[in-house]
Every structure is written in C-alpha cells, then in structure tokens.
Coordinates of C-alpha atoms (C1' of nucleotides) in Angstrom, one line a residue:
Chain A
X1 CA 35.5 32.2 4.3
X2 CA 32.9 34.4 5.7
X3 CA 32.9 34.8 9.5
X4 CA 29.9 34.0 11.8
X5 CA 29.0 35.6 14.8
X6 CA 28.9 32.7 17.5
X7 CA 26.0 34.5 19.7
X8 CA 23.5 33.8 16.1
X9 CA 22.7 30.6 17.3
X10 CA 19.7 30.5 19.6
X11 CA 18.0 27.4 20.9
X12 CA 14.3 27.4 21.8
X13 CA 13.9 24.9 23.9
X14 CA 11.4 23.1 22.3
X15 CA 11.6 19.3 21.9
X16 CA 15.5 17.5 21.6
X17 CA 18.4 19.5 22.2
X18 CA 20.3 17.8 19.0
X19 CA 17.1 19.1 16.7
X20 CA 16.7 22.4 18.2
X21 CA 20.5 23.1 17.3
X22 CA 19.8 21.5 13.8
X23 CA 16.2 23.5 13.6
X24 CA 18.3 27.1 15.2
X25 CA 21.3 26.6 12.1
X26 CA 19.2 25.7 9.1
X27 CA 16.9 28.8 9.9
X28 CA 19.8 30.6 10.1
X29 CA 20.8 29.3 6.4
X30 CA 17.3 29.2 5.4
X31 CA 16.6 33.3 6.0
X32 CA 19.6 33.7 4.5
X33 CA 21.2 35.5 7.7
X34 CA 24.1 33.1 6.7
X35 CA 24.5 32.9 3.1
X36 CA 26.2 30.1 1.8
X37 CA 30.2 30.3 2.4
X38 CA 29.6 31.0 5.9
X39 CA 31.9 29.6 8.1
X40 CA 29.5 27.1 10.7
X41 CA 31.6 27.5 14.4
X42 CA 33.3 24.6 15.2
X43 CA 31.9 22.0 17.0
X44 CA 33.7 22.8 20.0
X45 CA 32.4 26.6 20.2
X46 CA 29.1 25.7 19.8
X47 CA 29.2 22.8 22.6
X48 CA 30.3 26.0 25.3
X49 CA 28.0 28.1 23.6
X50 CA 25.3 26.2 24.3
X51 CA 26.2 24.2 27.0
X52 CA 25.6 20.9 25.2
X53 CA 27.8 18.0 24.9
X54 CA 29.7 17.7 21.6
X55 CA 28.4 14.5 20.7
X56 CA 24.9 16.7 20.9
X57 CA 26.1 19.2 18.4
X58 CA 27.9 16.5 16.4
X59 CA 24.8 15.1 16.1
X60 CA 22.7 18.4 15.0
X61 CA 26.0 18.7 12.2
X62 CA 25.9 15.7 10.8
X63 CA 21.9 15.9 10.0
X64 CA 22.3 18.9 8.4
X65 CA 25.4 17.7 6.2
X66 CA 23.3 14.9 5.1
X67 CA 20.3 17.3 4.5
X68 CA 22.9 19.0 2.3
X69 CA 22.6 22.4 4.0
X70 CA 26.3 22.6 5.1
X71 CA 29.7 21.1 3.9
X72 CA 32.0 19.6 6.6
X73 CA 35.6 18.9 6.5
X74 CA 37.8 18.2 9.0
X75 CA 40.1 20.9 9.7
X76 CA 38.9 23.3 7.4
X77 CA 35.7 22.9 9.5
X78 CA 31.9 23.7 8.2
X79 CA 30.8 25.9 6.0
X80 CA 26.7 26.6 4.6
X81 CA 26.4 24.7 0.7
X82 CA 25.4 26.2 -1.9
X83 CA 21.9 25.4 -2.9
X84 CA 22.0 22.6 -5.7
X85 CA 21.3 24.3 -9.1
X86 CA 19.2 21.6 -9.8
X87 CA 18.1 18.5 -8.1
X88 CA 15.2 16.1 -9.3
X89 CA 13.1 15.9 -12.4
X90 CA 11.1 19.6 -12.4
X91 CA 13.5 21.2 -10.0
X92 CA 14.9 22.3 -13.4
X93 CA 15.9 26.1 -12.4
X94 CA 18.7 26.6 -15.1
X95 CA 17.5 26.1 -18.7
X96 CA 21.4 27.0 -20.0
X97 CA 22.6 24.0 -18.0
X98 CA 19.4 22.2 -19.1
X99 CA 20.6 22.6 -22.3
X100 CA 24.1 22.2 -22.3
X101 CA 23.3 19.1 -20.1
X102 CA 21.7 17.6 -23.5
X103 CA 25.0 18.4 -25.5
X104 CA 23.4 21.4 -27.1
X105 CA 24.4 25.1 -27.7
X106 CA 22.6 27.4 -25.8
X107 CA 21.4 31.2 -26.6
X108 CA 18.5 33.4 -25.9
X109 CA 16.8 36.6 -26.8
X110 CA 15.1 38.8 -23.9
X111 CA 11.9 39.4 -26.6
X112 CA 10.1 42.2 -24.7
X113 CA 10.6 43.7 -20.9
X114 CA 8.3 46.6 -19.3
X115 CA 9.0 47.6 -16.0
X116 CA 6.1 49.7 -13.6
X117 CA 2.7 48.0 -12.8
X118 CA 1.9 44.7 -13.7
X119 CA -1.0 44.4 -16.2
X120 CA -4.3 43.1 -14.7
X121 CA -3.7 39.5 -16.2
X122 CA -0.7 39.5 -14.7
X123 CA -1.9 40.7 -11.6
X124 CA -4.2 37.6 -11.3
X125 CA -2.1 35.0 -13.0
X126 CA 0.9 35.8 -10.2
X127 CA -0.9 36.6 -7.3
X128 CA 0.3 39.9 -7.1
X129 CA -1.4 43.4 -5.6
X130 CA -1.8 46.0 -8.5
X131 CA 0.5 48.4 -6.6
X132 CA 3.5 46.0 -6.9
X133 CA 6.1 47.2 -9.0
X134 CA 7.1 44.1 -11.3
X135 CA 9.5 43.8 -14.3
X136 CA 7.7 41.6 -17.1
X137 CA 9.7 39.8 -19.2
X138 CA 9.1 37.9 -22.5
X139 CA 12.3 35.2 -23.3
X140 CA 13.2 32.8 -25.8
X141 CA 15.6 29.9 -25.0
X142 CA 17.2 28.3 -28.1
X143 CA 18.9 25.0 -28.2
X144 CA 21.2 24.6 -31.1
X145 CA 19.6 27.7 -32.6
X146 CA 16.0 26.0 -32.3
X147 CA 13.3 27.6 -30.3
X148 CA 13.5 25.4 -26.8
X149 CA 11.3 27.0 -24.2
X150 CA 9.6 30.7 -23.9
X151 CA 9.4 31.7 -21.3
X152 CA 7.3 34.6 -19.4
X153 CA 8.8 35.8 -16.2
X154 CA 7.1 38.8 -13.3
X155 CA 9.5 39.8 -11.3
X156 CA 8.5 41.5 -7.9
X157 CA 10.6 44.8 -7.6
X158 CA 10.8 45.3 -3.8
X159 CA 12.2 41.7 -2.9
X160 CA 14.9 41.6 -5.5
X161 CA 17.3 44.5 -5.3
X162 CA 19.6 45.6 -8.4
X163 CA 16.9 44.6 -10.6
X164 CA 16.5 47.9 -12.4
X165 CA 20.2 48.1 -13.4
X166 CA 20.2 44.8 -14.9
X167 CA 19.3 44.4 -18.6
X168 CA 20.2 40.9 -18.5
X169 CA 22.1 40.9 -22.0
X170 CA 24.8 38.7 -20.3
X171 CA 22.7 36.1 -18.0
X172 CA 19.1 35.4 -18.6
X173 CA 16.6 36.5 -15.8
X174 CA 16.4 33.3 -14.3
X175 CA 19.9 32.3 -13.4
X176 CA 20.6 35.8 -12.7
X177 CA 17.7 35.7 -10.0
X178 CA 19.5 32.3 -8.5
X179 CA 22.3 34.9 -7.9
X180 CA 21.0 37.9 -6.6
X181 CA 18.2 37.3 -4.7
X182 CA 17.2 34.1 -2.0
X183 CA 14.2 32.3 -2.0
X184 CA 12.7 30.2 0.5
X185 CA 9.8 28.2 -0.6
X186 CA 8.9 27.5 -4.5
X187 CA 5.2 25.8 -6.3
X188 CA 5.4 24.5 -9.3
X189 CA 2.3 22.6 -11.1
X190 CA 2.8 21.0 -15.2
X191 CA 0.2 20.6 -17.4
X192 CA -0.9 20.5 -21.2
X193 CA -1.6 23.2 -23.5
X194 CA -2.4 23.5 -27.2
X195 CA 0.0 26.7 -28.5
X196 CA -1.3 29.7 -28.9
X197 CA -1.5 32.2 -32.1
X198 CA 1.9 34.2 -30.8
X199 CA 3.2 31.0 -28.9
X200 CA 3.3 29.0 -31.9
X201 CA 5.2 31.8 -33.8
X202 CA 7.7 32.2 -31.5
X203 CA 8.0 28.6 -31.1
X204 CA 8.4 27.7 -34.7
X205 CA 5.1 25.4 -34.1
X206 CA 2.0 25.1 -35.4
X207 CA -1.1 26.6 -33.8
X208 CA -2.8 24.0 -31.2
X209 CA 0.4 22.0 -31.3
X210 CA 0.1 20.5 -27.4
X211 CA 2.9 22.2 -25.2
X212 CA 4.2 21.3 -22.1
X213 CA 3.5 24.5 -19.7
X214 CA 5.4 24.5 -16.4
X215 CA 4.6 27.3 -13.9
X216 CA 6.3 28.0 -10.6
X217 CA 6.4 30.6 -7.9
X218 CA 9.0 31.4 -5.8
X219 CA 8.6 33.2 -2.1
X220 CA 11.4 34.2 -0.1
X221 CA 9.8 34.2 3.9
X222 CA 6.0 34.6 2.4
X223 CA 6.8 37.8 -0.3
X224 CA 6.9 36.9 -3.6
X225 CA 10.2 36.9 -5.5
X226 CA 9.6 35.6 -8.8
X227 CA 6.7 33.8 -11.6
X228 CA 7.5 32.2 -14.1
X229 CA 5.5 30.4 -17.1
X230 CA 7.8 28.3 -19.3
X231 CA 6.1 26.4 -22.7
X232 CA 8.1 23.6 -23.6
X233 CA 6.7 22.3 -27.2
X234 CA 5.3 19.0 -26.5
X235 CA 6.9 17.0 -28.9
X236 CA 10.6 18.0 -28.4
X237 CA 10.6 17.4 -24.4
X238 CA 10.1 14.8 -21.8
X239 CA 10.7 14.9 -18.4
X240 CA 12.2 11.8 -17.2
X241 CA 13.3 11.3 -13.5
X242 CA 13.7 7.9 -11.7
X243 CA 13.2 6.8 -8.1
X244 CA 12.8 3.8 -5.9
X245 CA 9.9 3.0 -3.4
X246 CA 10.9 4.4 0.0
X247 CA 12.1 7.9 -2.3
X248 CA 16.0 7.0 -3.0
X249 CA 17.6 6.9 -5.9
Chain B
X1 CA 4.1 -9.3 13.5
X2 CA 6.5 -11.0 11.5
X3 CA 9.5 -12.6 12.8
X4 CA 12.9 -12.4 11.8
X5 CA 15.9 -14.7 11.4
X6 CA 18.2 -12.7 13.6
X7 CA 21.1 -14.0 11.9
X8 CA 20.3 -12.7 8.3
X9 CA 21.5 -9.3 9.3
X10 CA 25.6 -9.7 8.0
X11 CA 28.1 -6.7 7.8
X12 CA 30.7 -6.4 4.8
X13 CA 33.4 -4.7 6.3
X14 CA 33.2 -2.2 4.2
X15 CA 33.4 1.9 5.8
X16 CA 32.0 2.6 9.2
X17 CA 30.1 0.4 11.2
X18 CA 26.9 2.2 11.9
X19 CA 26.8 2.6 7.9
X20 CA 27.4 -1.1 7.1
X21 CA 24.2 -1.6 9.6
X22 CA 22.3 0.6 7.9
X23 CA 23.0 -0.9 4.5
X24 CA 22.6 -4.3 5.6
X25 CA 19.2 -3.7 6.9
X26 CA 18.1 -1.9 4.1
X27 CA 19.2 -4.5 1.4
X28 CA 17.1 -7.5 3.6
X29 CA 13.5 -4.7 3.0
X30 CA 14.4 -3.8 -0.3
X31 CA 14.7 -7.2 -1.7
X32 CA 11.9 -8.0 -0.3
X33 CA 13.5 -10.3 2.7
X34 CA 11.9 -8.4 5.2
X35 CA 8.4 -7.4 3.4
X36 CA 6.6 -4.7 5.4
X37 CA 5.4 -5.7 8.8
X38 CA 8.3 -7.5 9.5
X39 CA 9.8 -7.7 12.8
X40 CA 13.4 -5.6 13.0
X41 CA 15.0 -7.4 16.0
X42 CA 15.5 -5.1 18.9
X43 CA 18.4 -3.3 19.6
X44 CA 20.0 -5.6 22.1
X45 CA 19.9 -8.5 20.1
X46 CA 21.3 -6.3 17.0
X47 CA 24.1 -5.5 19.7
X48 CA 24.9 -8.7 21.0
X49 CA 24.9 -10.6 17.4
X50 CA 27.0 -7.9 15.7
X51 CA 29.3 -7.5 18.1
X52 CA 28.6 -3.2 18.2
X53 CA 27.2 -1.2 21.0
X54 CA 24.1 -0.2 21.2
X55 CA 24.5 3.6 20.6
X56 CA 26.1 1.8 17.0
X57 CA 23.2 -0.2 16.2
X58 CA 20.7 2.8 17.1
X59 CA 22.6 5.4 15.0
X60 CA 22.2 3.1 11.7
X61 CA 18.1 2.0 12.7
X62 CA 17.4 5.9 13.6
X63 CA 18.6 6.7 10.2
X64 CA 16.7 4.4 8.4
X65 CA 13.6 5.0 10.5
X66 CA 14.3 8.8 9.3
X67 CA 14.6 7.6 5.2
X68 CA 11.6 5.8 5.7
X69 CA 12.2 2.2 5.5
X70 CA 11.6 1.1 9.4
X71 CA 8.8 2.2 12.1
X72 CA 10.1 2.5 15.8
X73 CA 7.9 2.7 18.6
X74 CA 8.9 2.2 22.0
X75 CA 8.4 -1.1 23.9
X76 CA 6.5 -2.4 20.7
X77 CA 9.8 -2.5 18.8
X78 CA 10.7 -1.8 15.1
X79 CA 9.0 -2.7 12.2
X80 CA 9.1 -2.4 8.4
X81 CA 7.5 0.1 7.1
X82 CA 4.7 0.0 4.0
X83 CA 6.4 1.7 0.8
X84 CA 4.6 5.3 0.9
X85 CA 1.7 5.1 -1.4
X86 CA 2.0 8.6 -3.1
X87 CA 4.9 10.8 -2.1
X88 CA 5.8 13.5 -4.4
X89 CA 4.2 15.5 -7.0
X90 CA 4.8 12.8 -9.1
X91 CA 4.9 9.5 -7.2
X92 CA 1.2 9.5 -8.0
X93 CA 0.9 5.5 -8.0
X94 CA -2.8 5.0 -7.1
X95 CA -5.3 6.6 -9.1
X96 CA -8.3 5.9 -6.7
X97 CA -6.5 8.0 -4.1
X98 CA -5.8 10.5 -5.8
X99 CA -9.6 10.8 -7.1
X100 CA -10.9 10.7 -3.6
X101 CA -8.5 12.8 -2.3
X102 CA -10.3 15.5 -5.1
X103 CA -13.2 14.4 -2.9
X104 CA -14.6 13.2 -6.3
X105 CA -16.2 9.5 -6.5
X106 CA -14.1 6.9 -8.0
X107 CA -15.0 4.0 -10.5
X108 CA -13.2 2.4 -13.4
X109 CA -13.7 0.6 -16.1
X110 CA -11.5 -2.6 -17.5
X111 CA -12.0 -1.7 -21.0
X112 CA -9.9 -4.9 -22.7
X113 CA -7.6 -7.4 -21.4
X114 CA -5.4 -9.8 -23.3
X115 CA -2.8 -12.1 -22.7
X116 CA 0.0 -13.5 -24.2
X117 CA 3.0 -12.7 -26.1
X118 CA 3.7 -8.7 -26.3
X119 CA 2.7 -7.1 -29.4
X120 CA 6.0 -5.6 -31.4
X121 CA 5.4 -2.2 -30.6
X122 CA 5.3 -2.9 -26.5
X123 CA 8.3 -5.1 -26.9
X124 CA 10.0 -2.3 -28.0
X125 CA 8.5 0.5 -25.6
X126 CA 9.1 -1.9 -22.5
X127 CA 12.2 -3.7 -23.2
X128 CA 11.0 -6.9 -23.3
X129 CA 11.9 -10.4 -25.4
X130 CA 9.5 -11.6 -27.7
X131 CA 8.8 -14.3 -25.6
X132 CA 7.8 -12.9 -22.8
X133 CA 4.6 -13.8 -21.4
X134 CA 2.8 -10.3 -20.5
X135 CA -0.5 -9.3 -19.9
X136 CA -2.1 -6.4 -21.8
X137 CA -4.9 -4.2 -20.0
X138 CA -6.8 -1.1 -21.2
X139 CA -8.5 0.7 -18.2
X140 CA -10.5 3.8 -18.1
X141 CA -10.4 5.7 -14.7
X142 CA -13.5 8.2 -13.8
X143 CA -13.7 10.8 -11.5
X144 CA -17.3 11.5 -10.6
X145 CA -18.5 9.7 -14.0
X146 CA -16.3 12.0 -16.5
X147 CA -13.3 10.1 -17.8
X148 CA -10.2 11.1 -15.9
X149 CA -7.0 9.1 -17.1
X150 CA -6.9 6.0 -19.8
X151 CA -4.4 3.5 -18.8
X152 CA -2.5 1.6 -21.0
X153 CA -0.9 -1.1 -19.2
X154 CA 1.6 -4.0 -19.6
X155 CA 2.5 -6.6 -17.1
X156 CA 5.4 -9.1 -17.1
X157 CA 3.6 -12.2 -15.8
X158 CA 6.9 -14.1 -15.0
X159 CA 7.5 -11.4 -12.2
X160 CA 4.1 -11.5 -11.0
X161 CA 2.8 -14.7 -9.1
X162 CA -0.8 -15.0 -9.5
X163 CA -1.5 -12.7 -12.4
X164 CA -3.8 -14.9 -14.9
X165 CA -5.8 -15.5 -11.6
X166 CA -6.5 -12.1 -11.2
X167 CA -9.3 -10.5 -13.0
X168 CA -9.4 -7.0 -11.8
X169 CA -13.0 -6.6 -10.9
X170 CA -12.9 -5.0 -7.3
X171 CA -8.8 -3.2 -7.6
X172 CA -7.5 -1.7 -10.5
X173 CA -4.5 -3.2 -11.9
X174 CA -2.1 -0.5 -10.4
X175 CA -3.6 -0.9 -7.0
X176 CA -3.3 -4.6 -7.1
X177 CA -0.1 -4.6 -8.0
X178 CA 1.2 -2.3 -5.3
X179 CA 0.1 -5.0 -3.3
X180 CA 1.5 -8.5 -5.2
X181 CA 4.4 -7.5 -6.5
X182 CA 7.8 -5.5 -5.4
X183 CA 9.5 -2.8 -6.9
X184 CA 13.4 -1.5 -6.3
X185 CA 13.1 1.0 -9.4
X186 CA 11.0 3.2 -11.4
X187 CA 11.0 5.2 -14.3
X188 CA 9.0 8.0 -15.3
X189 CA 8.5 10.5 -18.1
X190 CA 6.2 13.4 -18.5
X191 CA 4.9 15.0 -22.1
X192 CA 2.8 16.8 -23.8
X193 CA 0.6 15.2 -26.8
X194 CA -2.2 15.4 -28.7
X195 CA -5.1 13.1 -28.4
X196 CA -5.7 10.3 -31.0
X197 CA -9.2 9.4 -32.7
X198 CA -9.6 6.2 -30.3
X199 CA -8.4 8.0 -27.2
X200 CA -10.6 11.5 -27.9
X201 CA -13.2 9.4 -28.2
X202 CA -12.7 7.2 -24.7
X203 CA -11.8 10.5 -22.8
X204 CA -14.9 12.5 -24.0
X205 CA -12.2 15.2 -26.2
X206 CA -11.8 16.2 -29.1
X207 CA -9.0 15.1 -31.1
X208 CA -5.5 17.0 -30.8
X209 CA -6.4 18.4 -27.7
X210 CA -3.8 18.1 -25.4
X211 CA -3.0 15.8 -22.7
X212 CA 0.2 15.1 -20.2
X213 CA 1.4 12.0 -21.0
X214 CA 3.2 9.9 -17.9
X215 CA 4.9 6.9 -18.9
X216 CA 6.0 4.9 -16.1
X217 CA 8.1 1.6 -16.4
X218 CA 9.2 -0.2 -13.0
X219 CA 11.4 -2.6 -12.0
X220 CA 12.1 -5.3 -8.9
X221 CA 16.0 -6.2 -9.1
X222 CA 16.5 -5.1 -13.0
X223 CA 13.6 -7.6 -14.0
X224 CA 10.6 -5.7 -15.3
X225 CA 7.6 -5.7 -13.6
X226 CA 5.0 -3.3 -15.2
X227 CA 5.0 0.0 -17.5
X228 CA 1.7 1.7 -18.1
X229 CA 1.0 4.9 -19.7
X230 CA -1.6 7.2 -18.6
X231 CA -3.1 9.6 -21.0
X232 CA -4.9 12.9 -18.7
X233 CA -6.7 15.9 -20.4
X234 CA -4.5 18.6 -20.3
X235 CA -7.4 21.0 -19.3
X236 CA -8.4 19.1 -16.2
X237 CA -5.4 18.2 -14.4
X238 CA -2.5 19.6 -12.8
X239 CA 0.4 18.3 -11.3
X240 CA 1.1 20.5 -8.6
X241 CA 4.3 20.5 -5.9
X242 CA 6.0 22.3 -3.5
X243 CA 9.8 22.5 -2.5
X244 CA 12.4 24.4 -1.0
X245 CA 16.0 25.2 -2.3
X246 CA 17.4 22.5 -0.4
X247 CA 15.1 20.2 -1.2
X248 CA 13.3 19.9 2.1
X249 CA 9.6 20.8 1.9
Chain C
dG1 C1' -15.2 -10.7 31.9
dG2 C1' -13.6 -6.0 32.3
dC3 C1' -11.0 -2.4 34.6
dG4 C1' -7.0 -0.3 36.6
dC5 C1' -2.4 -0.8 38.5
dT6 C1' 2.3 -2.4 38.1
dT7 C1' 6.1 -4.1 35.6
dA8 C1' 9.3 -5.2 32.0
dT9 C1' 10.8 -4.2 27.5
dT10 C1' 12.2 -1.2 24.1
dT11 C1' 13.4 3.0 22.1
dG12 C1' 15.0 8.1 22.8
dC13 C1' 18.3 11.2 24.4
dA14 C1' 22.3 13.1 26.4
dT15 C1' 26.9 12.9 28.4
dA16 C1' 31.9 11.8 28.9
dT17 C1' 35.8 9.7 26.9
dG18 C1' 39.2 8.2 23.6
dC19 C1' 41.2 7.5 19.5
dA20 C1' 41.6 8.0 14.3
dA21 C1' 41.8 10.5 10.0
dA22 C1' 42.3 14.5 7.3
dT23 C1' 44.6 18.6 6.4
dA24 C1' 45.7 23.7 7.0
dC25 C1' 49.4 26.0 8.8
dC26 C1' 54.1 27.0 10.2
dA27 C1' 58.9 26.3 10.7
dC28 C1' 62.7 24.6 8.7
dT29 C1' 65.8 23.1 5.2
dT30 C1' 67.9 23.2 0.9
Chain D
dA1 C1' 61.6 30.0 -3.8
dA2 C1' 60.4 25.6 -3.3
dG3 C1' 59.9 21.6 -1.1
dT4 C1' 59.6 18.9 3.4
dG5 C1' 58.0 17.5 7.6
dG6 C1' 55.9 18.1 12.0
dT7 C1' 52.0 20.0 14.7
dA8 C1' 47.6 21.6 16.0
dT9 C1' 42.9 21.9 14.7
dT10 C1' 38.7 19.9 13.4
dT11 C1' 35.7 16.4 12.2
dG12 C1' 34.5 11.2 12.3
dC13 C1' 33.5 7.1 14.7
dA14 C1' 32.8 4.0 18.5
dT15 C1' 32.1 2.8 23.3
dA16 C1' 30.1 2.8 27.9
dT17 C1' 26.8 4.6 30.9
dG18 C1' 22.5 6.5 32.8
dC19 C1' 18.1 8.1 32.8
dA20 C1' 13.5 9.2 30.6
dA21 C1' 9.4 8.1 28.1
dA22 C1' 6.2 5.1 26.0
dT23 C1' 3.5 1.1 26.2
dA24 C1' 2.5 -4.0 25.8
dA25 C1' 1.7 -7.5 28.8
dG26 C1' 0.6 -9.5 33.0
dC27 C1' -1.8 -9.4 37.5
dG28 C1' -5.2 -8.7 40.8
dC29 C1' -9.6 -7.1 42.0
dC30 C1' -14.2 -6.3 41.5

DNA sequence: GGCGCTTATTTGCATATGCAAATACCACTT
DNA sequence: AAGTGGTATTTGCATATGCAAATAAGCGCC
C-alpha cells in the first residue's frame, strides 16, 4: 500500500466541516496527487489533524465510499478505488472487455499511426492548437474475427507521457491510455451516420450502411488527453442500459 | 401537502438500522404509497414510532434526500420529491422539453391512434399477451415546423386508469403519461438504422438515411406500462453527455 | 386588510461516548 | 514450517446532547 502524507489534506473552510473533508480527499484523488492504492489515513489521524470529531470524518469517509472513490475495510483501513472500467450504458471505455463481455474473441489491427502535427481536420474535429504534437491513430476492433468498431483516436503528446515508446502491439491505445495517463472530465455525444467509401471497406459494409458514431473527449484538469471517434455498424450494435425513475438501478 | 399514515413506515430487521429506514421509505415512494408531494413525517415522530434516535432516523432521510427521492426544508418538513423529468444524456423522457430547451417552438402532431388488441409484431416487441388491451399511437414531434422525432407508441391500458378517456389533444402521450401512470423500471436501447419509405417520407428524408433509433420499454412493479420507439435523423441530433471517471459529473 | 415582529417547529451540523465486528499481525505451540 | 489463538487496530453503528439556521404560523399594530 502506497503511503500518504497526512499534512495533504487541507480544509477550506467553506460550508460543513464533514463536506470540506469529503470535497479536500476527492480532489486529492481526483488530480490524481493520490492515485488509486493510496493508503486514506485513518480515521483517527485525520480527526487530530484537523481538529474534527471522528464521527465528522467518519462521516466525510463513508460519502466518499459510497461515491465509490475509496475502499474501506476495517483494519486494513482505506484505500483510493480504482476507477470502474466501465459503468453505465456509453461509459463503454474498454472495447476488449466490451467484447469479451458478449462471449466473443477479441483482436485488433493498429491500421495506420503518424505521430508530429495533427492534420487541419484533425485540428478542428478535436479542438486542438496546430502546434500540438498528437499521435493519430487508425484501429480496427474485431469480434470473433468480424470487423466490430473502427476506431480513430488523437492523442495529445504533452499530457500523456511514454507515448512515443509505445507501439501498442500488445494493448490497444485505448486501454493502454486507462493505464498510463489520468483524466478528469470526459464528453461523449452518439449519433447516426451513413458509412463512408473507406469506412465501409474497413467495416466489411456497404457504402451508406447507417453506423452508430460515438465520439468522446477526455481532459485531465482542462488539457486535453485523448479523442476518440468510434463507428459501430448500425445493424450489429445496440446500446441497451436500464434505470429507474429517481436514477437507481 | 399530503398526509401520511405514520404507521406505514415498518422495519425488517434486516442489517443496520439507519439502512432498514432508508429502505423502508423508499419502497412506500417507489410503489407509489407515498406519490410525490407527500408528507414524510418529521423526524421526531419517525423517532418516537420506531423506537431509533433521531441522529438514526436523520442519517437514513439525509441519504435519501441526497439519491433524490425526498425534499427537506427546514420547519416546512420533508416531502416527496417529483421523479426528475430528464436526467442524463439519455433519460430524455419529454420531448417538448427537450425542443424548448433548443429554444426551438414545439408542436406535434397525433398522426393515428387505435385501440385494441396488439398487432403480432408489437406483442412480440413488447412482451405482451395477445389479449392484452393496448393502445396504439403514431405521433410526429416538430421542432420549429421541421419534423424532429416520429414516435411509435404502445400503451398497456390495464396499467393505465383513464387511457380511452384521454385523447391527446393538448399533452403528448409521453408527457401525459409521466403524469398518470408510475414507473419502477425502464429499458432502453440505442441504434443506428436506415429510414423506411413511410418514415422518410413523415420525417422530410430520404430513404436509408440514417437515424438513431431509441427504443424504450418501461415498467411499474414488472407489469408493462408503455414502450415507444422514436425514430431521430441522424444528421440533426446528437446525444450529448458529460462525466467523470467516477461517475460524478 | 396588510405589515412587521416573535415564536415554535423542523432540519442541519458537530461532538462525545460506547460497543461491535472484522481482521492483520504477532507470539506461541506443535 | 505450519497451524493456532490472542491482541491491537480500524471501521461500523447507534445513542444522547446541544446549538444553529431556516421559516411557517400566529399575533399585534397600524
């Protein structure tokens, strides 16, 4: 278990004690200053750090278990989660699991990469500066040998370090970015596209065919980490989540 | 407000007292026991009656007030809340919002109702019996005058009091049944097809262009309430969210 | 009637205290 | 070396208590 220096934990005096504790951890977690494995002090420590009760602190704990940003047990004490691989409907982030998931073998093939400036379509697409360095790659996902998703991915250079050793022969791009680099805030939006010319190729599909397109963003604090464009052929995917009214399960 | 029978609130035994609060409260408003704007009976009483302290009782209200089930406000007391109308990217359940919230001008069209037994193919798609009496609608949403979503639309009358009374002149049938009915569970599914002839033709497109597909089926207590399909133009819409590696926003 | 003040009710927050449950760790035995 | 049992640490839960903040409702005054 990875140690934690007590003194990390700040409050800011702003509203409740119990939520500026809770608010003064999960940025801690959040930036990443304590990546997950981090060993949360014990209730106790932080009660004489900060001069709060322990019920107080117990209280800013247990939120943040239940948020699912730390894992408690007694003795062994508290310790930041790992982030959930994936969670709801389109927080897909692993397409191997995806596919395994469905009882299917998975494989792909990195189609194309090209790392320097990004072209000016990409530029625009991404939201990028022209003076970013990027890696631009081109990958197929297969399911059970069958074309499953392409996928077109910018990575931004300067916020994800190791990325120019990395020729991802073992780990496609995107669940090697899950390890090696943090991200803070993500945008996705869906919506329908007819395939084009070198889409439907790749896809085994015919020209026009409608496609499910899924593009996200990822930031880590406000730089850009990672875009991603991923075309599902229409007719082999549906995205199926279920809820109840008040957001449970 | 709505008053409560104070003694409807019954524990089970079962794991730690605040928790078997918390459930108990939450099973009266999701059945529909408590419907929104019912009175939750103040903490004292909640004491007294179960036999807890108070710090018990407001441990298992503050955590529903935080899941969104319950309203607190000092002095006035604590209420049931009103299901959230939209939520997530996907929760989309009223159509007018969302068109106004475009700032574009709603209207809608009822473009055939019938009523009666389910035709075969919606038995199937909905998980009906054959005898089931339903309710079959065909709406046209607009957005400014252009065509914005079709709606395909079945409801199970035997879940729905006051259905055949209801003609859908001034509230679209999703609106109105947001209102007159209850729902514990929903279903939803997101693809990518291609326009048919009939449904080009309704949504101004041509045929084969694409369109996202949601298919929504709900529930209230495992009997089905409604499922509808809503056919969008891929080129005009977008589903759009936002979401952080934990899941908070 | 309307306006402003007071009061009572209800929730919100924090503390102190005590015990229970889980379990990592250590010492001891075989 | 391997099991065995006791002990200390850490979290989990519940209670009792006190005060603060918000505000609905009542009261009195003009």
């Amino acid at each position: 278990m990875i140690e934690t220096r007590l003194d990390a934990v700040k409050l800011d005096g702003a509203g409740p004690v119990y939520d500026q504790i809770r608010r003064a951890i999960r940025d801690l977690v959040v930036s990443g200053e304590w990546p997950p494995g981090t060993g949360v002090p014990p209730e106790h420590a932080l009660m004489e750090q900060l001069g709060a009760s322990r019920m107080t602190v117990h209280r800013a704990l247990v939120q943040l278990a239940r948020e699912g940003l730390i894992v408690r047990r007694r003795r062994s004490g508290t310790i930041v989660a790992s982030p959930p691989a994936s969670h709801a409907m389109l927080d897909i982030l692993s397409i191997p699991e995806e596919v395994e998931q469905l009882g299917q073998v998975y494989a792909y093939d990195v189609l194309s990469r090209s790392d320097g400036r990004p072209a000016p379509e990409v530029v625009e697409r991404f939201g990028l500066k022209r003076s970013d360095k990027v890696a631009h790659l081109v990958v197929l996902h297969r399911a059970d040998g069958m074309p499953h998703v392409l996928e077109e991915r910018v990575i931004h250079a300067a916020t994800v370090p190791g990325l120019a050793e990395e020729d991802f022969a073992e780990t496609p791009p995107g669940d090697w970015l899950l390890k090696h680099s943090l991200w803070s805030q993500a945008e996705h939006a869906i919506s329908a596209i007819g395939a084009g010319a070198e889409e439907a190729d790749l896809l085994s599909i015919a020209i026009g065919e409608p496609c499910l397109l899924v593009e996200r963003r990822t930031w880590n604090q406000s730089k850009p980490v990672t875009a991603v464009r991923l075309l599902y052929p229409g007719s082999r995917h549906r995205f199926v989540g279920r809820f109840g009214p008040y957001g449970q399960v």
